């Protein structure tokens, strides 16, 4: 037997048993963003490597070690590790951004060469929102409200916490960076290799370190909040007031800096304790400089991305996947000569008349017992049974597989009325 070829590590199949929960999540997401008037944008999965280097930043985990980059006849291309850079690139390219207000969303696979573990994969999926052309805190509040609504809809709102911070302006951050470097230099001997290196290349990244020893040293580090410019302080205060008015709870996490370089002012993360180490389910913030940095005219932006695998894991762990609708409502059972033709036509008739129902027509013959087993296994609520006597009388027997209703034999022409009756009783 030939050796089986397997999927790439960290790149998962989503099997038919799992797709219903994904569809549930996707439908909720689409419904919520459309209720805020956002439109979908779809970008390519492959972009030029420069796009990510210039936006995410050279000295970040993503660009330093996580990108899938390859040569395409002399051009360096990369499988997108996130969506914001592509969205801004597309916006600039098609003139969607300058002097306009845009509220957009996207969904799709992202690729990062990370060590696969629960909640961390090499191909994963993000749902994201990007809003352009508005600098005021009300729009920051809106994107956060939108995520909060989603958690309520999904029933996970009690299991996520909003963490919030302000990074201030680029100028304020530059002053803070100097103070931080001075502090880190004093503690250089106790830092790990990564932090030592970053101290010189991108010191803010040290704050994001996942090493508990480094985090312990940082307790006494200068605080970004003491360095914020006045406008950013006001902006942050406005955001907090808006969230308070909407009843959205949050904690200010002074060390929240995010793993990408393009953020300024607002940054936020929704975190959960239900998933262990991979606790961030949604992360975002403001990126007022990014459009210009990627060659467009200065346009403010704010957005977020959520990790869909982590949300699916949460729904499973909290057992919120129970109410997912069955894949099949009706299964036909066809026994005797000619019932295969009539069964096919009957199934078509029901699909015409009740298009919201899922009708699975039995194929391949077999005895009554075998077909009834299939009907049970399909998860259908009703079996439509067609035997030779029914065929002769132009009738069909409807059997409620849950036992809630008596079995009925009815005229084939009226089957849909009886189906509707049974399903509502
Ligand atoms: P982390 O700190 O977990 O590495 P990040 O800061 O790299 O996250 P972002 O780039 O902000 O993550 O991506 C937004 C969201 O996408 C994350 O909060 C997470 O839910 C999800 N995500 C990021 N990387 C992965 C991955 N490798 N596998 C699954 N989900 C991921
Ligand atoms: Mg990461």
Coordinates of C-alpha atoms and ligand atoms in Angstrom, one line a residue:
X1 CA 0.0 0.0 0.0
X2 CA 1.3 3.4 -0.9
X3 CA 2.4 5.6 2.1
X4 CA -0.2 8.1 3.1
X5 CA 0.6 11.8 2.7
X6 CA -0.3 13.9 5.7
X7 CA -1.2 17.5 6.3
X8 CA 1.5 20.0 7.2
X9 CA 2.1 20.3 11.0
X10 CA 0.0 23.1 12.4
X11 CA -2.3 23.3 9.4
X12 CA -5.6 21.7 10.2
X13 CA -8.4 20.1 8.3
X14 CA -11.9 21.2 9.4
X15 CA -13.9 18.1 9.2
X16 CA -17.7 17.8 8.5
X17 CA -18.3 17.3 12.3
X18 CA -16.6 20.6 13.0
X19 CA -17.9 22.8 10.3
X20 CA -21.3 23.5 11.9
X21 CA -19.6 25.3 14.9
X22 CA -17.4 27.3 12.5
X23 CA -20.5 28.2 10.5
X24 CA -22.3 29.2 13.6
X25 CA -19.4 31.5 14.6
X26 CA -19.1 32.9 11.0
X27 CA -22.8 33.6 10.8
X28 CA -22.8 35.5 14.2
X29 CA -19.7 37.5 13.1
X30 CA -21.2 38.5 9.8
X31 CA -24.6 39.4 11.4
X32 CA -23.0 41.6 14.0
X33 CA -20.7 43.5 11.7
X34 CA -23.5 44.1 9.2
X35 CA -25.7 45.4 12.0
X36 CA -23.1 48.2 12.4
X37 CA -23.0 48.9 8.7
X38 CA -19.6 47.4 7.9
X39 CA -18.8 46.0 4.4
X40 CA -16.7 43.0 3.5
X41 CA -13.3 43.3 1.7
X42 CA -11.4 40.3 0.4
X43 CA -7.7 40.4 -0.1
X44 CA -5.2 38.0 -1.7
X45 CA -3.4 35.4 0.6
X46 CA 0.0 36.2 -0.9
X47 CA 1.6 39.7 -0.9
X48 CA 5.0 41.1 -1.5
X49 CA 7.2 40.5 1.5
X50 CA 8.0 44.2 1.8
X51 CA 4.4 45.0 2.7
X52 CA 4.7 43.1 6.0
X53 CA 8.3 44.2 6.7
X54 CA 7.3 47.8 6.4
X55 CA 4.1 47.7 8.4
X56 CA 4.4 45.0 11.1
X57 CA 8.1 46.0 11.7
X58 CA 11.4 44.4 11.1
X59 CA 12.0 43.6 14.8
X60 CA 8.9 41.8 15.7
X61 CA 8.3 38.0 16.2
X62 CA 6.2 37.9 13.1
X63 CA 8.7 39.4 10.7
X64 CA 11.8 38.0 12.4
X65 CA 10.8 34.4 12.5
X66 CA 7.2 33.6 11.7
X67 CA 6.7 34.4 8.0
X68 CA 6.3 31.9 5.2
X69 CA 8.4 33.7 2.6
X70 CA 9.4 32.3 -0.8
X71 CA 11.0 33.4 -4.0
X72 CA 8.7 33.7 -7.0
X73 CA 11.0 34.2 -10.0
X74 CA 13.0 37.0 -8.3
X75 CA 10.2 38.5 -6.3
X76 CA 10.1 37.8 -2.6
X77 CA 6.5 36.9 -1.6
X78 CA 4.9 36.0 1.7
X79 CA 1.8 34.2 2.8
X80 CA 0.0 36.8 4.8
X81 CA 0.5 36.6 8.6
X82 CA -2.3 39.1 9.3
X83 CA -4.8 41.2 7.5
X84 CA -4.4 44.8 8.4
X85 CA -1.3 45.4 6.1
X86 CA -3.1 43.9 3.1
X87 CA -6.3 45.9 3.8
X88 CA -4.3 49.1 3.9
X89 CA -2.4 48.1 0.8
X90 CA -5.7 47.4 -1.0
X91 CA -7.3 50.6 0.3
X92 CA -4.4 52.7 -1.0
X93 CA -4.2 50.9 -4.3
X94 CA -7.9 51.5 -5.0
X95 CA -8.3 54.9 -3.5
X96 CA -10.7 53.8 -0.8
X97 CA -9.1 55.6 2.1
X98 CA -8.1 59.2 1.6
X99 CA -10.7 61.8 2.7
X100 CA -13.3 59.0 3.1
X101 CA -14.8 57.1 6.0
X102 CA -14.6 53.3 5.6
X103 CA -15.8 50.6 7.9
X104 CA -14.7 47.2 6.6
X105 CA -14.3 43.6 7.7
X106 CA -12.5 40.5 6.4
X107 CA -12.2 36.9 7.3
X108 CA -9.7 34.2 6.2
X109 CA -6.6 32.1 6.7
X110 CA -3.3 33.6 8.0
X111 CA 0.1 31.9 8.2
X112 CA 2.8 32.0 10.8
X113 CA 5.6 29.6 11.3
X114 CA 5.1 29.1 15.1
X115 CA 5.4 26.1 17.3
X116 CA 2.0 24.4 17.0
X117 CA 0.1 23.9 20.3
X118 CA -3.5 24.3 21.5
X119 CA -4.8 27.6 20.2
X120 CA -1.6 28.2 18.2
X121 CA -1.3 27.0 14.6
X122 CA 0.6 27.6 11.4
X123 CA -2.5 28.2 9.4
X124 CA -5.1 29.8 11.5
X125 CA -8.1 32.1 10.7
X126 CA -8.8 35.6 11.7
X127 CA -11.9 37.7 11.5
X128 CA -11.0 41.4 11.5
X129 CA -12.4 44.9 11.2
X130 CA -10.6 47.9 9.9
X131 CA -12.0 51.4 10.0
X132 CA -10.4 54.4 8.2
X133 CA -10.9 58.2 8.3
X134 CA -11.9 58.8 11.9
X135 CA -9.5 59.9 14.5
X136 CA -11.9 60.4 17.5
X137 CA -12.4 58.0 20.4
X138 CA -16.0 57.4 19.5
X139 CA -15.0 55.0 16.7
X140 CA -12.5 53.2 19.0
X141 CA -15.5 52.7 21.3
X142 CA -17.7 51.5 18.4
X143 CA -15.3 48.7 17.4
X144 CA -15.0 47.6 21.0
X145 CA -18.8 47.7 21.4
X146 CA -19.1 45.5 18.3
X147 CA -16.8 42.9 19.8
X148 CA -18.7 43.0 23.1
X149 CA -21.9 42.4 21.3
X150 CA -20.5 39.4 19.6
X151 CA -19.4 37.8 22.9
X152 CA -22.9 38.3 24.2
X153 CA -24.4 36.7 21.1
X154 CA -22.1 33.8 21.4
X155 CA -22.8 33.5 25.1
X156 CA -19.1 33.9 26.1
X157 CA -19.3 37.4 27.6
X158 CA -18.8 36.2 31.1
X159 CA -15.6 34.5 30.2
X160 CA -13.7 37.3 28.5
X161 CA -12.0 40.4 29.9
X162 CA -11.2 43.6 28.1
X163 CA -7.7 45.0 28.6
X164 CA -7.0 48.5 27.5
X165 CA -4.0 50.8 27.2
X166 CA -2.9 53.9 25.3
X167 CA 0.5 54.0 23.6
X168 CA 0.3 57.8 23.0
X169 CA 1.7 59.6 20.0
X170 CA 4.9 58.6 18.3
X171 CA 6.7 61.6 19.8
X172 CA 5.7 60.8 23.3
X173 CA 6.6 57.2 22.8
X174 CA 10.1 58.2 21.6
X175 CA 10.7 60.0 24.9
X176 CA 9.4 57.1 26.8
X177 CA 11.6 54.7 24.8
X178 CA 14.7 56.6 25.9
X179 CA 13.7 56.3 29.6
X180 CA 12.9 52.6 29.1
X181 CA 16.3 51.9 27.5
X182 CA 18.0 53.6 30.4
X183 CA 16.1 51.4 32.8
X184 CA 16.8 48.2 30.8
X185 CA 20.5 49.1 30.5
X186 CA 20.7 49.2 34.3
X187 CA 19.2 45.7 34.4
X188 CA 20.8 44.3 31.3
X189 CA 22.6 41.5 33.2
X190 CA 19.3 40.0 34.3
X191 CA 17.6 40.1 30.9
X192 CA 17.2 37.2 28.6
X193 CA 18.9 37.1 25.2
X194 CA 15.8 38.2 23.3
X195 CA 15.2 41.2 25.5
X196 CA 18.9 42.2 25.4
X197 CA 18.8 42.2 21.6
X198 CA 15.5 44.1 21.5
X199 CA 16.6 46.6 24.0
X200 CA 18.7 48.1 21.2
X201 CA 16.5 47.4 18.2
X202 CA 12.9 47.8 19.5
X203 CA 12.8 48.3 23.3
X204 CA 9.0 48.5 23.6
X205 CA 8.9 44.9 22.5
X206 CA 10.6 43.9 25.8
X207 CA 7.4 45.0 27.6
X208 CA 5.6 42.3 25.5
X209 CA 8.1 39.6 26.7
X210 CA 6.4 36.3 27.7
X211 CA 9.3 35.4 30.0
X212 CA 8.2 35.7 33.7
X213 CA 11.7 36.7 34.9
X214 CA 11.7 39.6 32.5
X215 CA 8.2 40.6 33.5
X216 CA 9.4 40.6 37.2
X217 CA 12.1 43.1 36.3
X218 CA 9.7 45.2 34.4
X219 CA 7.6 45.8 37.5
X220 CA 9.8 48.8 38.4
X221 CA 10.2 50.0 34.8
X222 CA 9.1 53.6 33.9
X223 CA 5.4 53.7 33.0
X224 CA 4.3 54.7 29.6
X225 CA 1.2 56.4 31.1
X226 CA 3.6 58.9 32.8
X227 CA 4.9 59.9 29.3
X228 CA 1.7 60.2 27.3
X229 CA 1.1 63.5 25.4
X230 CA -1.9 65.5 26.5
X231 CA -4.0 64.8 23.4
X232 CA -3.6 61.1 23.8
X233 CA -4.5 61.4 27.5
X234 CA -7.7 63.2 26.5
X235 CA -8.4 60.7 23.7
X236 CA -8.0 57.8 26.2
X237 CA -10.2 59.5 28.8
X238 CA -12.9 59.9 26.1
X239 CA -12.7 56.3 25.1
X240 CA -13.0 55.2 28.8
X241 CA -16.0 57.5 29.3
X242 CA -17.7 56.1 26.2
X243 CA -17.1 52.5 27.4
X244 CA -18.4 53.4 30.9
X245 CA -21.6 54.9 29.3
X246 CA -22.1 51.7 27.4
X247 CA -21.6 49.6 30.5
X248 CA -18.5 47.8 29.0
X249 CA -16.1 46.8 31.7
X250 CA -12.3 46.9 31.2
X251 CA -9.0 46.9 33.0
X252 CA -6.2 49.2 32.1
X253 CA -3.1 47.1 31.5
X254 CA -0.1 49.5 31.4
X255 CA 2.1 46.9 29.8
X256 CA -0.2 46.1 26.9
X257 CA 1.9 47.1 23.9
X258 CA 0.9 44.5 21.2
X259 CA 3.2 42.5 19.0
X260 CA 3.1 44.7 15.9
X261 CA 4.8 48.1 15.4
X262 CA 2.1 50.1 13.8
X263 CA -0.1 50.9 16.7
X264 CA -0.5 54.3 18.4
X265 CA -2.9 55.5 21.1
X266 CA -5.6 52.9 21.8
X267 CA -4.6 49.3 22.1
X268 CA -6.8 46.5 23.5
X269 CA -7.1 42.8 23.9
X270 CA -9.9 40.5 24.9
X271 CA -8.5 37.7 27.1
X272 CA -9.9 34.6 28.6
X273 CA -8.8 32.1 31.2
X274 CA -10.7 29.3 29.6
X275 CA -7.9 28.5 27.1
X276 CA -4.7 28.3 29.2
X277 CA -1.6 30.0 27.8
X278 CA -3.2 31.1 24.5
X279 CA -5.6 33.4 26.2
X280 CA -6.0 36.3 23.8
X281 CA -9.0 35.8 21.5
X282 CA -9.1 39.3 20.0
X283 CA -6.6 42.1 19.7
X284 CA -6.5 45.5 18.1
X285 CA -6.0 49.2 18.3
X286 CA -5.4 52.4 16.5
X287 CA -2.8 52.8 13.7
X288 CA -2.9 56.4 12.5
X289 CA 0.5 56.3 10.8
X290 CA 0.1 53.1 8.9
X291 CA -1.7 54.4 5.7
X292 CA 1.0 57.0 5.2
X293 CA 3.8 54.5 6.0
X294 CA 2.5 52.3 3.2
X295 CA 2.6 55.1 0.7
X296 CA -0.9 56.6 1.1
X297 CA -2.0 60.0 2.2
X298 CA -2.2 60.3 6.0
X299 CA -5.5 58.7 7.2
X300 CA -6.3 57.5 10.7
X301 CA -7.3 53.9 11.2
X302 CA -8.4 51.6 14.0
X303 CA -9.2 47.9 13.9
X304 CA -8.9 44.4 15.5
X305 CA -8.5 40.8 14.6
X306 CA -9.8 37.8 16.4
X307 CA -8.4 34.3 16.3
X308 CA -11.3 32.1 15.2
X309 CA -9.7 28.8 16.3
X310 CA -9.5 30.2 19.8
X311 CA -13.2 31.2 19.7
X312 CA -14.2 27.7 18.5
X313 CA -12.2 26.1 21.3
X314 CA -14.0 28.4 23.8
X315 CA -17.4 27.5 22.4
X316 CA -16.5 23.8 22.7
X317 CA -15.0 24.1 26.1
X318 CA -17.9 26.0 27.5
X319 CA -20.2 23.5 25.7
X320 CA -22.0 26.2 23.8
X321 CA -22.0 24.0 20.7
X322 CA -25.2 22.1 21.7
X323 CA -27.8 24.3 20.0
X324 CA -26.4 23.8 16.5
X325 CA -29.1 22.8 14.0
X326 CA -29.0 19.3 12.6
X327 CA -27.6 18.9 9.1
X328 CA -30.7 17.0 8.0
X329 CA -34.4 17.5 8.7
X330 CA -35.9 14.8 6.5
X331 CA -34.7 11.5 5.3
X332 CA -36.5 9.4 2.6
X333 CA -36.9 5.6 3.0
X334 CA -37.7 4.0 -0.3
X335 CA -38.6 0.3 -0.5
X336 CA -39.9 -1.5 -3.6
X337 CA -39.9 -1.2 -7.4
X338 CA -40.2 2.3 -8.7
X339 CA -39.8 4.0 -5.3
X340 CA -36.4 5.2 -6.3
X341 CA -37.8 7.4 -9.1
X342 CA -40.8 8.6 -7.0
X343 CA -38.6 9.2 -4.0
X344 CA -36.3 11.4 -6.0
X345 CA -39.2 13.4 -7.3
X346 CA -40.8 13.6 -3.8
X347 CA -37.6 15.0 -2.3
X348 CA -37.5 17.6 -5.1
X349 CA -41.1 18.5 -4.4
X350 CA -40.4 19.0 -0.7
X351 CA -37.3 21.1 -1.5
X352 CA -39.4 23.3 -3.9
X353 CA -42.1 23.8 -1.3
X354 CA -40.1 24.0 1.9
X355 CA -36.7 25.4 0.8
X356 CA -35.6 26.1 4.4
X357 CA -35.6 22.3 5.2
X358 CA -32.7 20.0 4.6
X359 CA -33.9 16.9 2.7
X360 CA -31.6 13.9 2.2
X361 CA -32.9 11.4 -0.3
X362 CA -31.9 7.8 0.3
X363 CA -29.7 6.4 -2.5
X364 CA -28.5 2.9 -3.2
X365 CA -31.6 0.8 -2.2
X366 CA -31.5 -1.8 0.6
X367 CA -34.2 -3.2 2.9
X368 CA -36.5 -1.2 5.2
X369 CA -34.4 -1.9 8.3
X370 CA -31.2 -0.7 6.8
X371 CA -32.7 2.5 5.4
X372 CA -34.4 3.3 8.8
X373 CA -31.0 3.0 10.4
X374 CA -29.6 5.5 7.9
X375 CA -32.5 7.8 8.7
X376 CA -31.7 7.6 12.4
X377 CA -28.0 8.1 11.8
X378 CA -28.6 11.2 9.6
X379 CA -30.1 13.1 12.6
X380 CA -33.3 13.8 10.7
X381 CA -36.4 14.6 12.6
X382 CA -38.8 13.0 10.1
X383 CA -38.6 9.9 7.8
X384 CA -40.7 10.0 4.6
X385 CA -41.5 6.3 3.9
X386 CA -42.4 5.2 0.4
X387 CA -43.3 1.6 -0.1
X388 CA -45.1 -0.2 -2.9
X389 CA -48.6 0.3 -1.4
X390 CA -47.9 4.1 -0.8
X391 CA -46.7 4.3 -4.4
X392 CA -49.9 2.7 -5.7
X393 CA -52.1 5.1 -3.6
X394 CA -50.0 8.2 -4.4
X395 CA -49.4 8.5 -0.7
X396 CA -46.4 8.8 1.7
X397 CA -46.0 7.8 5.3
X398 CA -44.4 10.4 7.6
X399 CA -42.7 9.0 10.7
X400 CA -41.5 11.3 13.5
X401 CA -38.2 9.8 14.5
X402 CA -38.4 11.6 17.9
X403 CA -41.7 9.8 18.6
X404 CA -43.4 13.1 19.4
X405 CA -46.1 12.6 16.8
X406 CA -48.1 9.6 15.6
X407 CA -47.1 8.2 12.2
X408 CA -49.3 9.4 9.4
X409 CA -50.0 8.3 5.9
X410 CA -51.0 11.3 3.7
X411 CA -51.6 12.2 0.1
X412 CA -48.3 12.8 -1.7
X413 CA -49.6 16.2 -3.1
X414 CA -50.1 17.4 0.5
X415 CA -47.0 16.1 2.1
X416 CA -45.4 19.6 2.7
X417 CA -48.4 20.8 4.8
X418 CA -48.2 17.7 7.0
X419 CA -44.4 18.0 7.3
X420 CA -44.8 21.6 8.5
X421 CA -47.5 20.6 11.0
X422 CA -45.4 17.8 12.5
X423 CA -42.3 19.9 12.8
X424 CA -44.2 22.6 14.7
X425 CA -45.8 20.1 17.1
Ligands
LIG1 P1 0.0 35.9 20.5 O1 0.5 36.8 21.6 O2 -1.0 34.9 21.0 O3 1.1 35.3 19.7 P2 -0.3 37.9 18.6 O4 -0.1 39.2 19.3 O5 0.8 37.4 17.7 O6 -0.8 36.8 19.6 P3 -2.1 39.1 16.7 O7 -1.1 39.2 15.6 O8 -2.6 40.3 17.4 O9 -1.6 38.0 17.7 O10 -3.4 38.4 16.1 C1 -4.7 38.6 16.6 C2 -5.3 37.3 17.1 O11 -5.1 36.2 16.2 C3 -4.7 36.8 18.4 O12 -5.2 37.5 19.5 C4 -5.1 35.3 18.4 O13 -6.4 35.2 18.8 C5 -5.0 35.0 16.9 N1 -3.7 34.3 16.6 C6 -2.5 34.9 16.4 N2 -1.6 34.0 16.1 C7 -2.2 32.8 16.1 C8 -1.8 31.5 15.8 N3 -0.6 31.1 15.4 N4 -2.8 30.5 15.9 C9 -4.1 30.8 16.2 N5 -4.5 32.0 16.5 C10 -3.6 33.0 16.4
LIG2 MG1 2.2 35.9 18.1

